[in-house]
XYZ file of C-alpha atoms in Angstrom:
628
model
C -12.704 1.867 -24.594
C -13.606 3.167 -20.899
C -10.578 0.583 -19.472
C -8.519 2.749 -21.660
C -9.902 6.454 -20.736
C -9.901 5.651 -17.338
C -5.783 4.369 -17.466
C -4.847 7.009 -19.839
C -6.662 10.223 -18.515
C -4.977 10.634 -15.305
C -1.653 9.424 -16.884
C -2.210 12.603 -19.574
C -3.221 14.899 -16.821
C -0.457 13.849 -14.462
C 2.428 14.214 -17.411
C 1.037 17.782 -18.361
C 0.602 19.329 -14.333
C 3.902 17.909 -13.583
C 6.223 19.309 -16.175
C 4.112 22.107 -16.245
C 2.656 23.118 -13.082
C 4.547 26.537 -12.543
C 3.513 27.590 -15.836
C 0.073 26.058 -15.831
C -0.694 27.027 -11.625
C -4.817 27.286 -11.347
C -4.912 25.577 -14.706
C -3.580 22.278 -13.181
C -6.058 22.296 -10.427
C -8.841 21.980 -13.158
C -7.161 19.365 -15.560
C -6.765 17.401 -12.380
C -10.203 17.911 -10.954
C -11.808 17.681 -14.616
C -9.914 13.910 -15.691
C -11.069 12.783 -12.241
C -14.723 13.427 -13.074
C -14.495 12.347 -16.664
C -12.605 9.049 -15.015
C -15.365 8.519 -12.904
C -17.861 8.812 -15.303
C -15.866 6.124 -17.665
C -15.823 3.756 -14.846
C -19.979 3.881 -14.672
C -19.859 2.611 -18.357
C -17.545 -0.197 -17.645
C -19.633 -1.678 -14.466
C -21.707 -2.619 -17.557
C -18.862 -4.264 -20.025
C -18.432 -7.509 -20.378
C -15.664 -9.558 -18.522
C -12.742 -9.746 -21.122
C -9.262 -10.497 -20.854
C -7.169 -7.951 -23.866
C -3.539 -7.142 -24.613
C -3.648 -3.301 -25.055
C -0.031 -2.807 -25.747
C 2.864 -5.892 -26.198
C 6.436 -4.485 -25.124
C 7.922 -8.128 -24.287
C 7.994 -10.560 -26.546
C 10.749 -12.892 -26.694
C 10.729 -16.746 -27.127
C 8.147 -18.304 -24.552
C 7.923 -14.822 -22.587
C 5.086 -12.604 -23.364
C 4.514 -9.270 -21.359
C 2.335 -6.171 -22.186
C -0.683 -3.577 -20.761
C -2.913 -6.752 -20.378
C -6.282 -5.643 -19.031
C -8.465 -7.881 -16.779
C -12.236 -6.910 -16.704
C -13.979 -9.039 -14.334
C -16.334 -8.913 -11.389
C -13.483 -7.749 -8.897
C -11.949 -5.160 -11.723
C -15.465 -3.290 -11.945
C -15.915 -2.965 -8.689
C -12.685 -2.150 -7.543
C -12.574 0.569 -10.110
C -15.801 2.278 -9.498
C -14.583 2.666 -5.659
C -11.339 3.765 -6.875
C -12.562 6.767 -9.312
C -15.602 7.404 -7.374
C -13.554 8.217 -4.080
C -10.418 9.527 -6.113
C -13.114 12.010 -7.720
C -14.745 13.285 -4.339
C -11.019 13.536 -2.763
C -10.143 15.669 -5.533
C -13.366 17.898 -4.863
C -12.869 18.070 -1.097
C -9.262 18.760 -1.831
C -10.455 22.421 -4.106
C -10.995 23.646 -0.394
C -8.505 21.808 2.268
C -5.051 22.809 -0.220
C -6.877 26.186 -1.425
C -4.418 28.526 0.536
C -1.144 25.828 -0.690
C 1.241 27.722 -2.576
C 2.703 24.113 -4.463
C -1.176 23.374 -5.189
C -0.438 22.529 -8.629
C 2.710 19.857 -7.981
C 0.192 18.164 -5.183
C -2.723 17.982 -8.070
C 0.097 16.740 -10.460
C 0.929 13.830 -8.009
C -2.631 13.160 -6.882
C -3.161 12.412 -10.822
C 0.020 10.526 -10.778
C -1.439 8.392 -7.920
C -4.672 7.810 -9.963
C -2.953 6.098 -12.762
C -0.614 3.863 -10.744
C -3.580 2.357 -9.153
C -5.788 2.096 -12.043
C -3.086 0.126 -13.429
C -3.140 -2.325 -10.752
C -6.965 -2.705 -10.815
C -6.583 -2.892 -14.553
C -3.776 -5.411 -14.609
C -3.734 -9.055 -16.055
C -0.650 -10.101 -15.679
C 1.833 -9.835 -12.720
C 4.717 -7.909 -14.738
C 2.059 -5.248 -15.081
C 0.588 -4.948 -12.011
C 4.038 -4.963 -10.654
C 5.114 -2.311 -12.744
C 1.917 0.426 -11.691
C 2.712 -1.323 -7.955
C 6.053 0.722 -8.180
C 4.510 3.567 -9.501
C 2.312 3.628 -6.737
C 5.623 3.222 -4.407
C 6.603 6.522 -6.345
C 3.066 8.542 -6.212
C 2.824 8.402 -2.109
C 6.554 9.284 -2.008
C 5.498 12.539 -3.235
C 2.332 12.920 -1.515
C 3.442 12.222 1.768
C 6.668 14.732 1.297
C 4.588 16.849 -0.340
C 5.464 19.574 2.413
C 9.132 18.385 2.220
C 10.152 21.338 3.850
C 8.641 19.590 7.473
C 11.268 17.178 8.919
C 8.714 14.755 9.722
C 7.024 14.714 6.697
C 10.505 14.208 4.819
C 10.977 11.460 7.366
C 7.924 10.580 6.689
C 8.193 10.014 2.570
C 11.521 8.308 2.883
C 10.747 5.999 5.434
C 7.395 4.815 3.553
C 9.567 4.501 0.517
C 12.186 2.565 1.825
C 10.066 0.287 3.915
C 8.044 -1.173 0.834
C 11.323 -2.017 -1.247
C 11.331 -4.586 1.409
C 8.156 -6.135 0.597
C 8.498 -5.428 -3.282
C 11.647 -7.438 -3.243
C 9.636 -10.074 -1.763
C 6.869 -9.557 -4.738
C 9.681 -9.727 -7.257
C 10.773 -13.110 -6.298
C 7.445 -14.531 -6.114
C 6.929 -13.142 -9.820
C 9.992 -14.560 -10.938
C 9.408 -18.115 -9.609
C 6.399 -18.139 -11.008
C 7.511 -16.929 -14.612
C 10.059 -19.942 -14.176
C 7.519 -22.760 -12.963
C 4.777 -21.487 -15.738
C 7.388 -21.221 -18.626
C 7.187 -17.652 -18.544
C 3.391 -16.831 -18.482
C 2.590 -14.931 -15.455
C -1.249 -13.891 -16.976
C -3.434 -14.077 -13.879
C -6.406 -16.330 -16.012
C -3.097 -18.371 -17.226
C -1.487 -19.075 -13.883
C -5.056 -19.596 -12.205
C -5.862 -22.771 -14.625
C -2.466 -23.654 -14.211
C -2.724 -24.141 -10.282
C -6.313 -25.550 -10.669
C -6.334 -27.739 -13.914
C -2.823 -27.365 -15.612
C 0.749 -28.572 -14.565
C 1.070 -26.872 -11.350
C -1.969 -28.560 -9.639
C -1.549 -30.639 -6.382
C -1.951 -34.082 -8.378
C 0.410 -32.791 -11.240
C 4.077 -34.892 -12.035
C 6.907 -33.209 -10.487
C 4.543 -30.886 -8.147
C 5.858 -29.286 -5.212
C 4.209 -28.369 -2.377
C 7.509 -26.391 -0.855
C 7.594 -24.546 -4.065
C 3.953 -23.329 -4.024
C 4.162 -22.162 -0.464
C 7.356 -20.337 -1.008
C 6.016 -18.336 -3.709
C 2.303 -17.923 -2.066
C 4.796 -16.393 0.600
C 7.024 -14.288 -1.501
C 3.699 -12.501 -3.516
C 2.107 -12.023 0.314
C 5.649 -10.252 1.391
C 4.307 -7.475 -1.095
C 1.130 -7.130 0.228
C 3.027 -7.138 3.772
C 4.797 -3.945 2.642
C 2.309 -1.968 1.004
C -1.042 -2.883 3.060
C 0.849 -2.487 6.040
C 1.064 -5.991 7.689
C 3.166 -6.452 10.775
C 6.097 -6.533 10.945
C 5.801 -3.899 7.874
C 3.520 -1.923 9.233
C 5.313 0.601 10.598
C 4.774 3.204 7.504
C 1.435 3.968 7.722
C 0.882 6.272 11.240
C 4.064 8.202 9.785
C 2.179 8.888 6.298
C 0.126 10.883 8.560
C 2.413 13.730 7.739
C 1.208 14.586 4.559
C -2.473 16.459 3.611
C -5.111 15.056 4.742
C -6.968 13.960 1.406
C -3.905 12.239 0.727
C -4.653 10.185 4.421
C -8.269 9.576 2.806
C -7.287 8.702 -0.375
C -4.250 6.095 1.119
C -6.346 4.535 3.628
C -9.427 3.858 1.472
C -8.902 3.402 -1.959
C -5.635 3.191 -3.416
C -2.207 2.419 -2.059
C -3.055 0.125 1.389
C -5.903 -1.225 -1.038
C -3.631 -2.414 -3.382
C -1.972 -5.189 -1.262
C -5.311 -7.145 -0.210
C -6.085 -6.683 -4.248
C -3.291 -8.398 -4.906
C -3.622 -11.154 -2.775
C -7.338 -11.294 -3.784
C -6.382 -11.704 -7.586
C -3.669 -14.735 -6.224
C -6.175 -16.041 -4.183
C -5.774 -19.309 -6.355
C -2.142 -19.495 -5.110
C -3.117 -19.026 -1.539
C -5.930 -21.788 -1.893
C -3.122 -24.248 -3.166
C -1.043 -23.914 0.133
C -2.662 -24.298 3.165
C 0.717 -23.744 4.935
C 0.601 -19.908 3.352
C -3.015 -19.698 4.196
C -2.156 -19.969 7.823
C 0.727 -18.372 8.246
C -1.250 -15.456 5.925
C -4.530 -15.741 8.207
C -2.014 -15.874 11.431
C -0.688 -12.262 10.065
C -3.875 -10.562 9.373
C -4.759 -11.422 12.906
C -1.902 -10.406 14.389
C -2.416 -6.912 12.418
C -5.859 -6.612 13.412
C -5.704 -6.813 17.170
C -2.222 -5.060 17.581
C -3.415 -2.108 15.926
C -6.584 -1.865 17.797
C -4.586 -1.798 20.787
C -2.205 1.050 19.606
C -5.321 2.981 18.308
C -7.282 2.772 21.858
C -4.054 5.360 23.246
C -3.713 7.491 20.305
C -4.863 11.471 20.875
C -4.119 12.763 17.438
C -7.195 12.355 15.258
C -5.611 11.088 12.054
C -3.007 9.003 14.132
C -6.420 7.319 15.560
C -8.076 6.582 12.022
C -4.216 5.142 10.789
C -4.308 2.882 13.363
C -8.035 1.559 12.652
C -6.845 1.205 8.954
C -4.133 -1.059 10.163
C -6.578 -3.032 12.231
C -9.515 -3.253 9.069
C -6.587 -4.751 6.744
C -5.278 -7.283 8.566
C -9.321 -7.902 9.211
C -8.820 -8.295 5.080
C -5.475 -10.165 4.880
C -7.203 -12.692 7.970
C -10.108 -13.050 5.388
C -8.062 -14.037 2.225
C -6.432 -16.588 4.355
C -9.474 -18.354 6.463
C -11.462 -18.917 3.663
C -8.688 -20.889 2.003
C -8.683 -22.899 5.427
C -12.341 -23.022 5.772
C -12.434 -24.633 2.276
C -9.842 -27.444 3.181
C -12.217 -28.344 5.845
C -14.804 -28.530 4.056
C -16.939 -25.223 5.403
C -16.921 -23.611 2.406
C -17.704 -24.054 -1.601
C -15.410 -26.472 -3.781
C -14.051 -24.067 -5.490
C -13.686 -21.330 -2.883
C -12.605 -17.994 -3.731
C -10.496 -16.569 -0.978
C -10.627 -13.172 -1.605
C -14.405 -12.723 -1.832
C -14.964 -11.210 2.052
C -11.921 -9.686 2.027
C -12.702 -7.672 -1.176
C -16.759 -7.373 0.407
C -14.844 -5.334 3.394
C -12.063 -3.468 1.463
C -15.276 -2.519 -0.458
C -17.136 -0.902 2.271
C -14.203 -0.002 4.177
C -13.374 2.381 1.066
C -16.816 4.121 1.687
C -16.434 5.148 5.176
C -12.735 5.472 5.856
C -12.649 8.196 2.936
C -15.332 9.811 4.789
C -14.013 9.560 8.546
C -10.381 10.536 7.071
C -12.128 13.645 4.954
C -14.314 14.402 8.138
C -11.286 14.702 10.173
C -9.626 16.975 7.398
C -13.089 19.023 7.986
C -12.289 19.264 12.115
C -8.375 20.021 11.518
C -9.446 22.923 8.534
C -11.948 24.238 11.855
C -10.073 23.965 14.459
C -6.847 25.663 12.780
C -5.052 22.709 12.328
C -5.353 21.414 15.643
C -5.156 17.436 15.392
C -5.072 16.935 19.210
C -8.513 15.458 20.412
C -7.909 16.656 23.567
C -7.690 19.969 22.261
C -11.129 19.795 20.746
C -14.430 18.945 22.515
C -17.840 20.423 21.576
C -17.477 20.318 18.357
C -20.629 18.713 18.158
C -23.068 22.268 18.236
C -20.611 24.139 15.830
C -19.907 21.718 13.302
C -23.639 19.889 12.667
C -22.988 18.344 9.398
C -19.328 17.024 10.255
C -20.685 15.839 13.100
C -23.408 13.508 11.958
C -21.383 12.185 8.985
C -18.807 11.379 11.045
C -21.017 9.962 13.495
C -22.315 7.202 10.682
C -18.978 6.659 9.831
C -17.906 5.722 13.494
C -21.383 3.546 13.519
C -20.359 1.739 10.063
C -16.397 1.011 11.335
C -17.784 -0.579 14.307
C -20.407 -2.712 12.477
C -23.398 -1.369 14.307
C -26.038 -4.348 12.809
C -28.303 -3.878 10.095
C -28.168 -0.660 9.000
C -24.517 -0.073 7.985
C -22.685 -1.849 5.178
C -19.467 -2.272 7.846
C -22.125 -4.625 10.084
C -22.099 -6.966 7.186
C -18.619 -6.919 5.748
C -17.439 -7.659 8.999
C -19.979 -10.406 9.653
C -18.119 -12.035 6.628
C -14.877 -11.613 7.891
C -15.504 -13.470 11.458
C -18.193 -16.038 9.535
C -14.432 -16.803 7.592
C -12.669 -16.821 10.820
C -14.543 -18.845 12.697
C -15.203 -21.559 9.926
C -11.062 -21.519 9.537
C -10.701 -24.451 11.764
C -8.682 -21.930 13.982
C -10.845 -20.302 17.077
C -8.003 -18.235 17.513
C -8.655 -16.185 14.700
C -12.373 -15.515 15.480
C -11.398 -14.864 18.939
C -8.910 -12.615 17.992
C -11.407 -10.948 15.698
C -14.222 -10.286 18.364
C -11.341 -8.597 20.462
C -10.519 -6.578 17.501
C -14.447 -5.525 17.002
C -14.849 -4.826 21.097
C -11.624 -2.321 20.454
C -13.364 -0.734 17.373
C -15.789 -0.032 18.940
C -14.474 1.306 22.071
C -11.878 3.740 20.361
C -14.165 4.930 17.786
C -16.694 5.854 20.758
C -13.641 7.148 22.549
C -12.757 9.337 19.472
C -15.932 10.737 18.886
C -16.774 11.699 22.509
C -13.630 13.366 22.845
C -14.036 15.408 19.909
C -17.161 16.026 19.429
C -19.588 16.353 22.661
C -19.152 18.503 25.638
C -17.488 21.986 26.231
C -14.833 23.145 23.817
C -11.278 23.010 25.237
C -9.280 25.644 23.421
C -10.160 28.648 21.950
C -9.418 26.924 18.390
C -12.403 24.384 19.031
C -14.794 27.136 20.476
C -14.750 29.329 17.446
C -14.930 26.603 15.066
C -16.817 26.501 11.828
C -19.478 24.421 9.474
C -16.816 23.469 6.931
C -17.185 24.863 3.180
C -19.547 23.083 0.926
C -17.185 22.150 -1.168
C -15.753 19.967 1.608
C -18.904 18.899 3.131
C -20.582 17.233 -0.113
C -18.384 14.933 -0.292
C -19.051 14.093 2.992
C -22.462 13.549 2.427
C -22.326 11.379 -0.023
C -19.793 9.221 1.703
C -21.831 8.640 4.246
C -24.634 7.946 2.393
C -22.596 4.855 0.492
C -21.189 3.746 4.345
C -24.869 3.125 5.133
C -26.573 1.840 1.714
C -23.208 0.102 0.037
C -23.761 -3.168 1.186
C -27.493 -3.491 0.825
C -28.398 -5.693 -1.892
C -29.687 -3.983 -4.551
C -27.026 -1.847 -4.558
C -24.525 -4.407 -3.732
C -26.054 -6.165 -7.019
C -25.620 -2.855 -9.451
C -21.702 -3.273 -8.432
C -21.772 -6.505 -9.545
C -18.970 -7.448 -6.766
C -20.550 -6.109 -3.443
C -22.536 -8.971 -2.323
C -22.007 -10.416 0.800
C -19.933 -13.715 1.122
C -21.464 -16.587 2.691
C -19.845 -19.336 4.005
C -21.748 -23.144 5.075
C -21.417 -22.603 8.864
C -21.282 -25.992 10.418
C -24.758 -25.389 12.188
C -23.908 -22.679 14.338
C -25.457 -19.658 12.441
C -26.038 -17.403 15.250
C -22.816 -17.744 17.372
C -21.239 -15.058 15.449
C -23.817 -12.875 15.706
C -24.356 -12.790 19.230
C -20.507 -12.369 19.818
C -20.150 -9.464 17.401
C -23.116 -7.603 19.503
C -21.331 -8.568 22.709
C -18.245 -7.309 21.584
C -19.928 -3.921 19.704
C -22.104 -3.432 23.389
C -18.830 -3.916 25.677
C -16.539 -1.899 23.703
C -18.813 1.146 22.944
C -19.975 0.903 26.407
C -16.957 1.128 28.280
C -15.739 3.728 26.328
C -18.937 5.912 26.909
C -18.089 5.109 30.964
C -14.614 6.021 30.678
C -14.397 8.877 28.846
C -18.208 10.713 29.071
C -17.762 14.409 30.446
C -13.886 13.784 31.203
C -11.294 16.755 30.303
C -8.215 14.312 30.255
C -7.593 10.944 29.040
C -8.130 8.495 32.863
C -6.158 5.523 31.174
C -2.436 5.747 30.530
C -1.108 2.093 29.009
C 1.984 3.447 27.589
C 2.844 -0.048 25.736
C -0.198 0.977 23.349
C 0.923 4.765 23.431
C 4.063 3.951 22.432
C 3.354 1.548 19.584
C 4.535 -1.713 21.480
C 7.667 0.339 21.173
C 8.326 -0.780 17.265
C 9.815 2.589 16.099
C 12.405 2.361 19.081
C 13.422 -1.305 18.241
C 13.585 -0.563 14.471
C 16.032 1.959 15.078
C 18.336 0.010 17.077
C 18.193 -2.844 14.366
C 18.969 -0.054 11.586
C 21.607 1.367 13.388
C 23.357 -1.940 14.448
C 22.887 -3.197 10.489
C 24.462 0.550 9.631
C 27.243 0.214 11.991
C 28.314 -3.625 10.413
C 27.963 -2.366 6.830
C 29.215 0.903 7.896
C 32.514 -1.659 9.217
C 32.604 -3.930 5.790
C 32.509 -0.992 3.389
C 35.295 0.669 4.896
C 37.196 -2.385 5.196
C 36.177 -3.118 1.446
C 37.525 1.056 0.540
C 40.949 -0.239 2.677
C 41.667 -3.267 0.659
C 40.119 -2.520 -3.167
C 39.824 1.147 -3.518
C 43.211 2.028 -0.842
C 44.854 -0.881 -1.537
C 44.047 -1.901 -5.392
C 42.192 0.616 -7.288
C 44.846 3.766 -5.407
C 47.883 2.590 -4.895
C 48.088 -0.274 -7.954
C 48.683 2.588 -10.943
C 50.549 4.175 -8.767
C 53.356 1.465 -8.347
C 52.988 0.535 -11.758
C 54.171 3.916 -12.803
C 56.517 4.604 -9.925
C 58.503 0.807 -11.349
C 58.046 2.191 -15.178
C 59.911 5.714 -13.805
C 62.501 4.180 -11.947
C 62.884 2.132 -15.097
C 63.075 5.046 -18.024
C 65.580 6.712 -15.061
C 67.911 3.637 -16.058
C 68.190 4.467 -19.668
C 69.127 7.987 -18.820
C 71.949 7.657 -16.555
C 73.644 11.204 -17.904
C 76.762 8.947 -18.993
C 78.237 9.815 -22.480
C 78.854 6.601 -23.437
C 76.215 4.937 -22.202
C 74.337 6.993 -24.761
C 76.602 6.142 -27.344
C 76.008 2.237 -26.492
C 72.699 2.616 -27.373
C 73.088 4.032 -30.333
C 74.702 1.634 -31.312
C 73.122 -1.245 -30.457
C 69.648 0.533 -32.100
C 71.835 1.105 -35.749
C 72.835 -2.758 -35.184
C 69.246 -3.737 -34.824
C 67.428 -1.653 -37.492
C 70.513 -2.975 -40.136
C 69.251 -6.778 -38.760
C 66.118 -6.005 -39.439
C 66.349 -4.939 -43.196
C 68.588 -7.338 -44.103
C 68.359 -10.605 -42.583
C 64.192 -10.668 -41.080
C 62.174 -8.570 -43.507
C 63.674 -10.320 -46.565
C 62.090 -13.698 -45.127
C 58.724 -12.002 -44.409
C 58.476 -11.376 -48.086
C 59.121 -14.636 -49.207
């Protein structure tokens, strides 16, 4: 019962705001607002169901293929869902005061309901078919958010080019599902195809099994979670989505749409653990992410631009997770029956927390500063915004892991206890470079901002946000500091920590994650401490290792050689076939029926003739021997 009321009520509350949000207008905002608390609320009561695996509603059923609403409750469902309704819910509040003065308040309430739903549905799914369905929908629901003020260029550009880029990886996801309804005789159930790659036919030892097969489709599912969690070379979406309101940013970033790739691959982890090939080349990507993004985010001045880039960074942190634990269990560092996902899910957990809160705190410093998002346009901000401050301050502390007394110190500490147990020092290495960065953008961001003298008028007559905007806030930052503590890590039922048999070398990761946290805070607090403009200018990070600029030279080269083959295509088919073709026809049939009317007399009266002669033929010598 609360699996359904939590997938239904924001479908309800979406369908009625967004065929009726002219007529309903302040109405909307409180359907929207109200199924987002009453979600919430549902998702308490199912921390404490059972796990179950139910078919809510069949709509496929032919011969061996079975597909319907199929709803997984498990460990990683109950979890996932409580941080998904919980933050949803406390966007939505915040949301009352940053889109108060929108005229279209109503259509963005409408799609922020609409964006619920589609990722309930992928928390809620059991079977691939469905979660592919809802990960369309989600597709669909930050289309509109992002555009939601279409009437910007950017943010148009913006909408489209998030959009378009994730078909790419969705393609990907579509041929991963249909090789595995093939190989499973169409059962894609996520229990189903788990015992199949453990204990049924498609384990290692099974007749017939193919190890080429299993890493194709481990690759073809990950391709999905390269589009929509952002993973390089997809990842160049995400800074763009920037464009549209800033809950939306919060509400991307922590909890539902770049969430819903490392779900995914957290729910396959079973197909991951069966191909160590994928679980390299999936551990090789999340690192790649994680330290390329760091190193845009260290040159980025707008504030939101700054927390996109971290988010980058924290997944592939996740996606390196999903894919070192697999490795770590091959060599024999971790449990024999390893679940891949666990420290990935342990950090997408606490990430949620305090990325809602550092994206919602920098909606709090934009609404202040009169939408100013330049940090170098700020400064001070410290004395006239107390609150913001100190909530984003814990925030910045729990991103960059400061030890023991914020839940990011031991999410992370999972992560790099997978990465260096992987067999690949690489990946830890590239890991502590990734924390060092953290930790010196996060310090560079929040010196910028927030201490010294106020450098525009905008920042020196800045205001406490409202209280509507600043609870939420508070609470966030309560959860970024107590969310991975046990107790309440045990209430969650999914939060605890991850721990994987180190091979006697318990403290090395330790001491390099403090090494890194020290260097990179420090030299940030050295560099940028009491300084009015930015004294390092690497424009290879500024400019995004110059992705945008290459993409567009691919795009326009691939538009220029379809461009070439569809005209060449119009020229022969459409020109040469589908155009001119009837017209010959009928120009030969003219030129024909001209023939038979020559204007002759006789000619006509040859005819004749000849038509009397046939008819009299007819009646007397053919019909006769039809009838007998």
């Amino acid at each position: 019962m609360p699996a359904s009321i939590i997938l239904l009520l924001p479908f309800f509350s979406a369908l009625v705001i967004l065929l009726g949000h002219r007529q309903l207008k302040g109405a909307a905002v409180l359907i929207s607002v109200g199924s987002s608390i009453i979600a919430f609320l549902a998702s308490l009561v199912f921390l404490a169901t059972d796990d179950d695996n139910k078919l809510l509603l069949p709509f496929i059923d032919v011969a061996h293929f079975h597909a319907g609403i199929d709803v997984l409750i498990d460990k990683q469902s109950r979890g996932m869902m409580f941080i998904v309704s919980f933050i949803g819910m406390l966007v939505h509040i915040f949301s009352l005061g940053y889109m108060k003065d929108d005229e279209a308040k109503p259509r963005f309430f409408g799609a922020l309901s609409l964006f619920m739903f589609s990722m309930t549905g992928i928390v809620l799914a059991g079977n691939l078919i469905m979660m592919f369905i809802f990960w369309e929908l989600v597709g669909l629901s930050s289309y509109l958010l992002i555009g939601h003020w279409y009437q910007k260029a950017s943010a148009a550009e913006a909408c489209k080019k998030a959009f378009l880029t994730n078909r790419i990886g969705d393609f990907g996801f579509m041929i991963g599902i249909l090789l595995l309804l093939g190989a499973n005789a169409g059962n894609v159930n996520l229990l189903d195809l788990k015992t199949a790659f453990e204990s049924g036919p498609l384990r290692p030892e099974a007749p017939g099994y193919s190890a080429g097969f299993t890493t194709v489709a481990a690759l073809c599912i990950f391709l999905g979670a390269v589009g929509k969690s952002a993973q390089f070379p997809l990842h160049v979406w995400l800074p763009d989505a920037m464009e549209g309101p800033t809950p939306v940013s919060a509400l991307i970033h922590a909890a539902t749409m770049v969430a819903a790739g490392v779900y995914m691959l957290v729910r396959v982890s079973f197909l991951v653990a069966a191909s160590p090939l994928a679980a390299e080349i999936i551990a090789g990507i999340g690192c790649i992410t994680a330290l390329m993004a760091a190193l845009m985010a260290t040159q980025q001045n707008d504030i939101k631009r700054v927390l996109a880039y971290s988010t980058l960074s924290q997944l592939g942190y996740m996606v390196m997770a999903v894919g070192a634990v697999a490795m770590a269990a091959k060599h024999g560092h971790g449990p024999e029956a390893p679940d891949p996902g666990h420290p990935a899910m342990f950090h997408l957990y606490t990430h949620a927390f305090f990325k809602a809160m550092l994206f919602l705190g920098s909606g709090a410093v934009i609404y202040a500063c009169h939408h100013e998002q330049d940090i170098w346009k700020m400064g001070g901000l410290r004395k006239h915004m107390p609150v913001t401050f100190y909530t984003f301050a814990i925030g910045t502390a729990a991103l960059m892991g400061f030890p023991w007394l914020t839940s990011g110190f031991y999410s992370k500490e999972a992560v790099l206890d997978a990465a260096f147990n992987s067999g690949w020092r690489v990946l830890f290495i590239g890991g502590a470079v990734t924390a060092a960065l953290t930790a010196f953008y996060m310090t560079r961001l929040l010196i910028v901002a927030f201490m010294g003298k106020p450098r525009t008028d905008s920042a020196h007559h800045a205001q406490e946000a409202p209280m509507v905007m600043i609870l939420p806030l508070t609470i966030l930052a309560i959860f970024s500091i107590f969310s991975a503590w046990d107790g309440f890590a045990n209430s969650l039922q999914a939060l605890k920590p991850s721990h994987i048999n180190a091979p006697g070398e318990g403290h090395t990761v330790l001491i390099a994650s403090l090494i890194a946290l020290i260097a990179g805070a420090g030299g940030a607090i050295f560099l940028y401490r009491g300084k009015d403009k930015d004294p390092v200018s690497i424009k290879l990070f500024a400019n995004k290792f110059y992705f945008d600029e290459i993409y567009a030279v691919i795009v326009r080269v691939c538009q220029d050689r379809v461009a070439w083959i569809v005209t060449a295509l119009e020229r022969v088919f459409v020109d040469g076939i589908i155009a001119r073709l009837p017209s010959a026809i009928v120009a030969r049939l003219g030129a024909a029926t001209r023939m038979l009317q020559g204007g002759h007399l006789q000619g006509y009266t040859f005819l004749l003739g000849g038509g009397v002669i046939a008819v009299i033929y007819l009646v007397v010598f053919v019909l006769p021997r039809m009838g007998n």
